[in-house]
mmCIF file of C-alpha atoms and ligand atoms in Angstrom:
data_model
loop_
_atom_site.group_PDB
_atom_site.id
_atom_site.type_symbol
_atom_site.label_atom_id
_atom_site.label_comp_id
_atom_site.label_asym_id
_atom_site.label_seq_id
_atom_site.Cartn_x
_atom_site.Cartn_y
_atom_site.Cartn_z
ATOM 1 C CA UNK A 127 78.806 108.334 40.293
ATOM 2 C CA UNK A 128 77.299 105.693 38.046
ATOM 3 C CA UNK A 129 73.775 106.220 36.740
ATOM 4 C CA UNK A 130 72.327 103.151 35.116
ATOM 5 C CA UNK A 131 69.049 101.503 34.276
ATOM 6 C CA UNK A 132 70.736 98.142 33.769
ATOM 7 C CA UNK A 133 69.962 95.510 36.405
ATOM 8 C CA UNK A 134 73.017 93.561 35.372
ATOM 9 C CA UNK A 135 75.338 96.552 35.693
ATOM 10 C CA UNK A 136 74.095 97.522 39.136
ATOM 11 C CA UNK A 137 74.070 93.971 40.399
ATOM 12 C CA UNK A 138 77.660 93.354 39.152
ATOM 13 C CA UNK A 139 78.797 96.631 40.662
ATOM 14 C CA UNK A 140 77.294 95.769 44.051
ATOM 15 C CA UNK A 141 78.712 92.266 44.006
ATOM 16 C CA UNK A 142 82.200 93.631 43.169
ATOM 17 C CA UNK A 143 81.921 95.958 46.182
ATOM 18 C CA UNK A 144 80.860 93.106 48.418
ATOM 19 C CA UNK A 145 83.852 91.049 47.198
ATOM 20 C CA UNK A 146 86.108 93.912 48.272
ATOM 21 C CA UNK A 147 84.539 93.671 51.727
ATOM 22 C CA UNK A 148 82.560 96.895 51.340
ATOM 23 C CA UNK A 149 79.017 97.231 52.686
ATOM 24 C CA UNK A 150 76.193 98.409 50.461
ATOM 25 C CA UNK A 151 73.358 100.715 51.579
ATOM 26 C CA UNK A 152 70.222 101.076 49.468
ATOM 27 C CA UNK A 153 67.814 104.024 49.450
ATOM 28 C CA UNK A 154 64.693 103.147 47.429
ATOM 29 C CA UNK A 155 62.812 106.200 46.093
ATOM 30 C CA UNK A 156 60.419 107.280 43.367
ATOM 31 C CA UNK A 157 62.495 110.393 42.595
ATOM 32 C CA UNK A 158 61.536 114.089 42.712
ATOM 33 C CA UNK A 159 63.907 114.114 45.627
ATOM 34 C CA UNK A 160 63.593 116.620 48.463
ATOM 35 C CA UNK A 161 65.471 117.053 51.727
ATOM 36 C CA UNK A 162 63.526 114.193 53.289
ATOM 37 C CA UNK A 163 64.898 111.754 50.713
ATOM 38 C CA UNK A 164 68.353 113.305 50.961
ATOM 39 C CA UNK A 165 68.420 112.730 54.717
ATOM 40 C CA UNK A 166 67.994 109.012 53.941
ATOM 41 C CA UNK A 167 71.006 109.165 51.616
ATOM 42 C CA UNK A 168 73.042 110.855 54.364
ATOM 43 C CA UNK A 169 72.067 108.163 56.853
ATOM 44 C CA UNK A 170 72.951 105.426 54.347
ATOM 45 C CA UNK A 171 76.306 107.101 53.622
ATOM 46 C CA UNK A 172 77.092 107.282 57.329
ATOM 47 C CA UNK A 173 76.271 103.613 57.882
ATOM 48 C CA UNK A 174 77.574 101.868 54.742
ATOM 49 C CA UNK A 175 80.562 102.071 52.378
ATOM 50 C CA UNK A 176 78.681 102.296 49.081
ATOM 51 C CA UNK A 177 75.280 103.960 48.712
ATOM 52 C CA UNK A 178 72.945 103.031 45.885
ATOM 53 C CA UNK A 179 69.846 105.191 45.348
ATOM 54 C CA UNK A 180 67.086 103.655 43.264
ATOM 55 C CA UNK A 181 64.717 105.951 41.408
ATOM 56 C CA UNK A 182 61.709 104.126 40.033
ATOM 57 C CA UNK A 183 58.099 105.277 39.863
ATOM 58 C CA UNK A 184 56.590 101.919 40.663
ATOM 59 C CA UNK A 185 53.262 101.539 38.824
ATOM 60 C CA UNK A 186 52.100 98.577 40.914
ATOM 61 C CA UNK A 187 51.823 100.687 44.055
ATOM 62 C CA UNK A 188 49.466 103.199 42.426
ATOM 63 C CA UNK A 189 45.738 102.488 42.359
ATOM 64 C CA UNK A 190 43.350 103.321 39.529
ATOM 65 C CA UNK A 191 42.738 107.071 39.374
ATOM 66 C CA UNK A 192 45.851 107.881 41.428
ATOM 67 C CA UNK A 193 48.617 110.220 40.260
ATOM 68 C CA UNK A 194 50.939 107.761 38.446
ATOM 69 C CA UNK A 195 50.920 109.719 35.168
ATOM 70 C CA UNK A 196 51.462 113.156 36.727
ATOM 71 C CA UNK A 197 53.917 112.028 39.441
ATOM 72 C CA UNK A 198 56.760 114.630 39.428
ATOM 73 C CA UNK A 199 60.037 113.700 37.743
ATOM 74 C CA UNK A 200 63.413 115.460 38.093
ATOM 75 C CA UNK A 201 66.060 112.825 37.380
ATOM 76 C CA UNK A 202 68.953 115.197 36.527
ATOM 77 C CA UNK A 203 68.525 117.279 39.682
ATOM 78 C CA UNK A 204 68.047 114.089 41.700
ATOM 79 C CA UNK A 205 71.347 112.645 40.450
ATOM 80 C CA UNK A 206 73.237 115.859 41.155
ATOM 81 C CA UNK A 207 71.832 116.012 44.698
ATOM 82 C CA UNK A 208 72.670 112.432 45.677
ATOM 83 C CA UNK A 209 76.117 112.588 44.062
ATOM 84 C CA UNK A 210 76.901 115.625 46.235
ATOM 85 C CA UNK A 211 76.048 113.513 49.272
ATOM 86 C CA UNK A 212 78.422 110.748 48.268
ATOM 87 C CA UNK A 213 76.132 108.214 46.574
ATOM 88 C CA UNK A 214 78.100 105.816 44.373
ATOM 89 C CA UNK A 215 75.300 104.765 42.049
ATOM 90 C CA UNK A 216 71.785 105.655 40.979
ATOM 91 C CA UNK A 217 69.696 102.802 39.655
ATOM 92 C CA UNK A 218 66.924 103.963 37.296
ATOM 93 C CA UNK A 219 65.374 100.842 35.825
ATOM 94 C CA UNK A 220 62.826 100.887 33.048
ATOM 95 C CA UNK A 221 59.313 99.701 33.879
ATOM 96 C CA UNK A 222 59.360 96.995 31.190
ATOM 97 C CA UNK A 223 62.580 95.495 32.519
ATOM 98 C CA UNK A 224 61.309 95.489 36.095
ATOM 99 C CA UNK A 225 57.988 93.958 35.078
ATOM 100 C CA UNK A 226 58.467 91.915 31.882
ATOM 101 C CA UNK A 227 55.348 90.461 30.243
ATOM 102 C CA UNK A 228 55.711 87.121 32.008
ATOM 103 C CA UNK A 229 56.222 88.651 35.470
ATOM 104 C CA UNK A 230 53.848 86.716 37.751
ATOM 105 C CA UNK A 231 54.761 87.365 41.383
ATOM 106 C CA UNK A 232 53.160 89.530 44.030
ATOM 107 C CA UNK A 233 54.510 89.831 47.563
ATOM 108 C CA UNK A 234 51.732 90.199 50.113
ATOM 109 C CA UNK A 235 52.570 90.982 53.730
ATOM 110 C CA UNK A 236 49.455 90.153 55.742
ATOM 111 C CA UNK A 237 48.346 91.881 58.940
ATOM 112 C CA UNK A 238 50.553 94.924 59.083
ATOM 113 C CA UNK A 239 49.528 96.007 55.574
ATOM 114 C CA UNK A 240 45.865 96.100 56.603
ATOM 115 C CA UNK A 241 44.053 99.199 57.851
ATOM 116 C CA UNK A 242 45.192 102.822 57.404
ATOM 117 C CA UNK A 243 46.742 103.243 53.915
ATOM 118 C CA UNK A 244 46.140 99.529 53.280
ATOM 119 C CA UNK A 245 42.396 100.188 53.392
ATOM 120 C CA UNK A 246 42.574 103.568 51.679
ATOM 121 C CA UNK A 247 44.817 102.290 48.859
ATOM 122 C CA UNK A 248 43.978 98.612 48.205
ATOM 123 C CA UNK A 249 46.950 96.726 46.746
ATOM 124 C CA UNK A 250 49.371 99.565 47.499
ATOM 125 C CA UNK A 251 51.517 97.608 49.945
ATOM 126 C CA UNK A 252 51.609 94.538 47.684
ATOM 127 C CA UNK A 253 53.163 96.827 45.075
ATOM 128 C CA UNK A 254 55.599 98.260 47.629
ATOM 129 C CA UNK A 255 56.600 94.843 49.006
ATOM 130 C CA UNK A 256 57.030 93.430 45.506
ATOM 131 C CA UNK A 257 59.249 96.256 44.214
ATOM 132 C CA UNK A 258 61.356 96.261 47.393
ATOM 133 C CA UNK A 259 61.864 92.488 47.096
ATOM 134 C CA UNK A 260 62.992 92.976 43.486
ATOM 135 C CA UNK A 261 65.371 95.812 44.440
ATOM 136 C CA UNK A 262 66.727 93.820 47.385
ATOM 137 C CA UNK A 263 67.316 90.873 45.010
ATOM 138 C CA UNK A 264 69.233 93.003 42.504
ATOM 139 C CA UNK A 265 71.298 95.138 44.909
ATOM 140 C CA UNK A 266 71.558 92.660 47.821
ATOM 141 C CA UNK A 267 72.186 95.522 50.233
ATOM 142 C CA UNK A 268 73.515 95.129 53.760
ATOM 143 C CA UNK A 269 71.115 97.843 54.844
ATOM 144 C CA UNK A 270 68.240 99.801 53.400
ATOM 145 C CA UNK A 271 66.938 103.139 54.676
ATOM 146 C CA UNK A 272 63.216 103.980 54.817
ATOM 147 C CA UNK A 273 61.536 107.140 56.100
ATOM 148 C CA UNK A 274 59.285 107.143 59.145
ATOM 149 C CA UNK A 275 56.959 109.433 57.236
ATOM 150 C CA UNK A 276 55.641 106.294 55.533
ATOM 151 C CA UNK A 277 55.289 104.508 58.852
ATOM 152 C CA UNK A 278 53.103 101.674 57.608
ATOM 153 C CA UNK A 279 55.446 101.064 54.661
ATOM 154 C CA UNK A 280 58.350 100.852 57.119
ATOM 155 C CA UNK A 281 56.405 98.361 59.248
ATOM 156 C CA UNK A 282 55.513 96.273 56.172
ATOM 157 C CA UNK A 283 59.144 96.148 55.011
ATOM 158 C CA UNK A 284 60.391 95.266 58.489
ATOM 159 C CA UNK A 285 57.857 92.427 58.755
ATOM 160 C CA UNK A 286 58.745 91.158 55.277
ATOM 161 C CA UNK A 287 62.502 91.221 55.881
ATOM 162 C CA UNK A 288 62.046 89.355 59.171
ATOM 163 C CA UNK A 289 59.638 86.780 57.755
ATOM 164 C CA UNK A 290 61.694 86.090 54.622
ATOM 165 C CA UNK A 291 65.044 86.083 56.534
ATOM 166 C CA UNK A 292 66.450 88.593 54.067
ATOM 167 C CA UNK A 293 69.415 89.589 56.248
ATOM 168 C CA UNK A 294 69.059 93.268 55.445
ATOM 169 C CA UNK A 295 69.211 95.816 58.217
ATOM 170 C CA UNK A 296 66.245 98.164 57.899
ATOM 171 C CA UNK A 297 67.138 101.648 59.123
ATOM 172 C CA UNK A 298 64.334 104.098 60.000
ATOM 173 C CA UNK A 299 64.910 107.781 59.197
ATOM 174 C CA UNK A 300 63.088 110.569 61.086
ATOM 175 C CA UNK A 301 60.518 112.717 59.272
ATOM 176 C CA UNK A 302 61.993 115.847 57.696
ATOM 177 C CA UNK A 303 59.617 118.808 57.777
ATOM 178 C CA UNK A 304 59.287 122.205 56.111
ATOM 179 C CA UNK A 305 59.910 125.208 58.409
ATOM 180 C CA UNK A 306 56.145 125.443 59.135
ATOM 181 C CA UNK A 307 56.003 121.759 60.067
ATOM 182 C CA UNK A 308 54.498 120.223 56.923
ATOM 183 C CA UNK A 309 56.175 116.865 56.272
ATOM 184 C CA UNK A 310 58.213 117.054 53.074
ATOM 185 C CA UNK A 311 56.627 115.108 50.240
ATOM 186 C CA UNK A 312 56.998 114.992 46.473
ATOM 187 C CA UNK A 313 53.220 115.530 46.393
ATOM 188 C CA UNK A 314 53.471 118.929 48.156
ATOM 189 C CA UNK A 315 54.224 120.290 44.668
ATOM 190 C CA UNK A 316 50.568 119.740 43.785
ATOM 191 C CA UNK A 317 49.352 122.191 46.464
ATOM 192 C CA UNK A 318 48.150 125.710 45.646
ATOM 193 C CA UNK A 319 49.325 128.500 47.982
ATOM 194 C CA UNK A 320 46.032 128.304 49.940
ATOM 195 C CA UNK A 321 46.155 124.542 50.314
ATOM 196 C CA UNK A 322 49.821 124.677 51.211
ATOM 197 C CA UNK A 323 49.034 127.090 54.038
ATOM 198 C CA UNK A 324 46.198 124.966 55.383
ATOM 199 C CA UNK A 325 48.289 121.798 55.096
ATOM 200 C CA UNK A 326 50.581 123.002 57.882
ATOM 201 C CA UNK A 327 47.652 122.444 60.278
ATOM 202 C CA UNK A 328 48.258 118.685 59.908
ATOM 203 C CA UNK A 329 51.508 118.928 61.781
ATOM 204 C CA UNK A 330 49.891 121.320 64.301
ATOM 205 C CA UNK A 331 47.129 118.768 64.931
ATOM 206 C CA UNK A 332 49.615 115.947 65.488
ATOM 207 C CA UNK A 333 51.566 118.027 67.982
ATOM 208 C CA UNK A 334 48.344 119.126 69.726
ATOM 209 C CA UNK A 335 47.443 115.443 70.200
ATOM 210 C CA UNK A 336 50.895 114.630 71.504
ATOM 211 C CA UNK A 337 50.727 117.601 73.858
ATOM 212 C CA UNK A 338 47.482 116.243 75.267
ATOM 213 C CA UNK A 339 49.171 112.887 75.858
ATOM 214 C CA UNK A 340 52.040 114.662 77.608
ATOM 215 C CA UNK A 341 49.555 116.181 80.048
ATOM 216 C CA UNK A 342 48.660 112.614 81.042
ATOM 217 C CA UNK A 343 45.738 111.785 78.726
ATOM 218 C CA UNK A 344 45.739 108.044 78.021
ATOM 219 C CA UNK A 345 42.497 107.760 76.062
ATOM 220 C CA UNK A 346 43.490 107.525 72.391
ATOM 221 C CA UNK A 347 40.010 108.506 71.175
ATOM 222 C CA UNK A 348 40.621 111.931 72.757
ATOM 223 C CA UNK A 349 44.001 112.213 71.036
ATOM 224 C CA UNK A 350 42.400 111.432 67.685
ATOM 225 C CA UNK A 351 39.683 113.993 68.470
ATOM 226 C CA UNK A 352 42.313 116.626 69.335
ATOM 227 C CA UNK A 353 43.856 116.104 65.898
ATOM 228 C CA UNK A 354 40.528 116.292 64.077
ATOM 229 C CA UNK A 355 39.422 119.358 66.072
ATOM 230 C CA UNK A 356 42.649 121.147 65.205
ATOM 231 C CA UNK A 357 41.897 120.702 61.503
ATOM 232 C CA UNK A 358 38.407 122.229 61.835
ATOM 233 C CA UNK A 359 40.043 125.656 61.302
ATOM 234 C CA UNK A 360 40.718 124.573 57.720
ATOM 235 C CA UNK A 361 38.198 124.866 54.882
ATOM 236 C CA UNK A 362 39.911 122.675 52.314
ATOM 237 C CA UNK A 363 41.266 119.785 54.403
ATOM 238 C CA UNK A 364 39.365 116.564 54.984
ATOM 239 C CA UNK A 365 40.609 113.789 57.228
ATOM 240 C CA UNK A 366 40.614 110.366 55.566
ATOM 241 C CA UNK A 367 41.824 108.614 58.689
ATOM 242 C CA UNK A 368 43.380 109.427 62.052
ATOM 243 C CA UNK A 369 44.341 106.241 63.899
ATOM 244 C CA UNK A 370 46.341 105.364 66.972
ATOM 245 C CA UNK A 371 48.319 102.186 66.313
ATOM 246 C CA UNK A 372 51.309 100.155 67.415
ATOM 247 C CA UNK A 373 54.238 101.374 65.261
ATOM 248 C CA UNK A 374 55.415 97.818 64.457
ATOM 249 C CA UNK A 375 52.184 95.839 64.025
ATOM 250 C CA UNK A 376 49.877 98.703 62.995
ATOM 251 C CA UNK A 377 47.231 97.205 65.287
ATOM 252 C CA UNK A 378 44.839 99.757 66.759
ATOM 253 C CA UNK A 379 45.483 101.015 70.283
ATOM 254 C CA UNK A 380 42.831 102.625 72.476
ATOM 255 C CA UNK A 381 44.795 103.342 75.627
ATOM 256 C CA UNK A 382 48.366 104.586 75.923
ATOM 257 C CA UNK A 383 50.516 102.085 77.776
ATOM 258 C CA UNK A 384 53.505 101.858 75.455
ATOM 259 C CA UNK A 385 54.516 103.798 72.381
ATOM 260 C CA UNK A 386 51.616 104.795 70.159
ATOM 261 C CA UNK A 387 51.783 106.075 66.632
ATOM 262 C CA UNK A 388 49.148 108.618 65.642
ATOM 263 C CA UNK A 389 48.982 108.115 61.875
ATOM 264 C CA UNK A 390 46.861 110.330 59.637
ATOM 265 C CA UNK A 391 45.887 110.772 56.004
ATOM 266 C CA UNK A 392 44.370 114.079 54.985
ATOM 267 C CA UNK A 393 43.087 115.331 51.661
ATOM 268 C CA UNK A 394 44.213 118.870 50.911
ATOM 269 C CA UNK A 395 41.849 119.466 47.998
ATOM 270 C CA UNK A 396 42.491 116.384 45.869
ATOM 271 C CA UNK A 397 46.047 115.831 47.137
ATOM 272 C CA UNK A 398 46.364 113.083 49.717
ATOM 273 C CA UNK A 399 48.950 113.779 52.412
ATOM 274 C CA UNK A 400 50.082 111.381 55.125
ATOM 275 C CA UNK A 401 51.870 112.164 58.357
ATOM 276 C CA UNK A 402 52.327 110.711 61.811
ATOM 277 C CA UNK A 403 53.796 111.278 65.242
ATOM 278 C CA UNK A 404 55.157 108.882 67.853
ATOM 279 C CA UNK A 405 53.685 109.362 71.294
ATOM 280 C CA UNK A 406 55.657 107.944 74.204
ATOM 281 C CA UNK A 407 54.001 107.471 77.578
ATOM 282 C CA UNK A 408 55.451 109.525 80.403
ATOM 283 C CA UNK A 409 57.787 107.517 82.594
HETATM 284 P P1 AMP B 608 59.071 108.059 47.924
HETATM 285 O O1 AMP B 608 59.968 108.588 46.877
HETATM 286 O O2 AMP B 608 57.923 108.939 48.263
HETATM 287 O O3 AMP B 608 58.664 106.626 47.669
HETATM 288 O O4 AMP B 608 59.924 108.016 49.256
HETATM 289 C C1 AMP B 608 61.159 107.333 49.310
HETATM 290 C C2 AMP B 608 61.611 107.243 50.730
HETATM 291 O O5 AMP B 608 61.762 108.552 51.265
HETATM 292 C C3 AMP B 608 60.609 106.511 51.637
HETATM 293 O O6 AMP B 608 61.330 105.667 52.525
HETATM 294 C C4 AMP B 608 59.955 107.638 52.377
HETATM 295 O O7 AMP B 608 59.463 107.266 53.654
HETATM 296 C C5 AMP B 608 61.096 108.623 52.508
HETATM 297 N N1 AMP B 608 60.590 109.981 52.746
HETATM 298 C C6 AMP B 608 59.701 110.673 51.993
HETATM 299 N N2 AMP B 608 59.436 111.866 52.560
HETATM 300 C C7 AMP B 608 60.164 111.930 53.698
HETATM 301 C C8 AMP B 608 60.311 112.915 54.723
HETATM 302 N N3 AMP B 608 59.662 114.059 54.699
HETATM 303 N N4 AMP B 608 61.156 112.628 55.747
HETATM 304 C C9 AMP B 608 61.832 111.451 55.791
HETATM 305 N N5 AMP B 608 61.739 110.492 54.846
HETATM 306 C C10 AMP B 608 60.910 110.723 53.822
#
């Protein structure tokens, strides 16, 4: 497996594969890989001939006071893990090459990037859309895999790829959870044992809300309430948002008629965790 920070090297490699008629799958990550990320690599490997994993802690998607400096790093373990799954290359660009001094572009995807994390983390999705556009330009993948854990990010990337006619298939990967239900996240490392235990209530709350919908409840305000009530057992969790939205447009939904995404952000102490669940109406 090739590990390189060189844009030129990775772009030449990918173009040589394409010339041979091979398809390229990209998995963009910020590293500190866990089984959630690795499931994306497996999906990419099953659906393309050559998998490229990018590892880049993208500063433009972090807001002031967020955890950019302390974000976990484990590049050697990450490379070993993705190589074992059949990745052909890991792209680890340097921040100054990605964003040279005269870099002047920002990609803004309107609508879908508003609300939820877009409100809680102003500018976050501009950073995400910009780095993904750069990575797509360098790798020119046939497909790219994104996790449903970051549901709004997935919706933003889908909208952007459609609007800009990028001809990249965006593949959505299911959320991978710890045995107690907590969605895997690089940020789970920040949690103390007490916070870690309480954090599993997030998943319990999402499933409680879905259960309510399965009993026939259509009023989304009651689903949101079921989630919030479930978290009242916790002492160190505070809900930043719990919204019911359309999974593609991220527009708010008040009554279940089609699929609804219950998307939440919860502070466990100072660590911000996001999670979500898809709720399908009974047929
Ligand atoms: P990150 O390194 O946090 O930027 O995440 C890179 C990719 O991994 C994104 O597409 C995430 O949605 C995805 N991802 C992160 N955690 C999980 C998880 N628990 N299950 C599935 N995908 C995930």
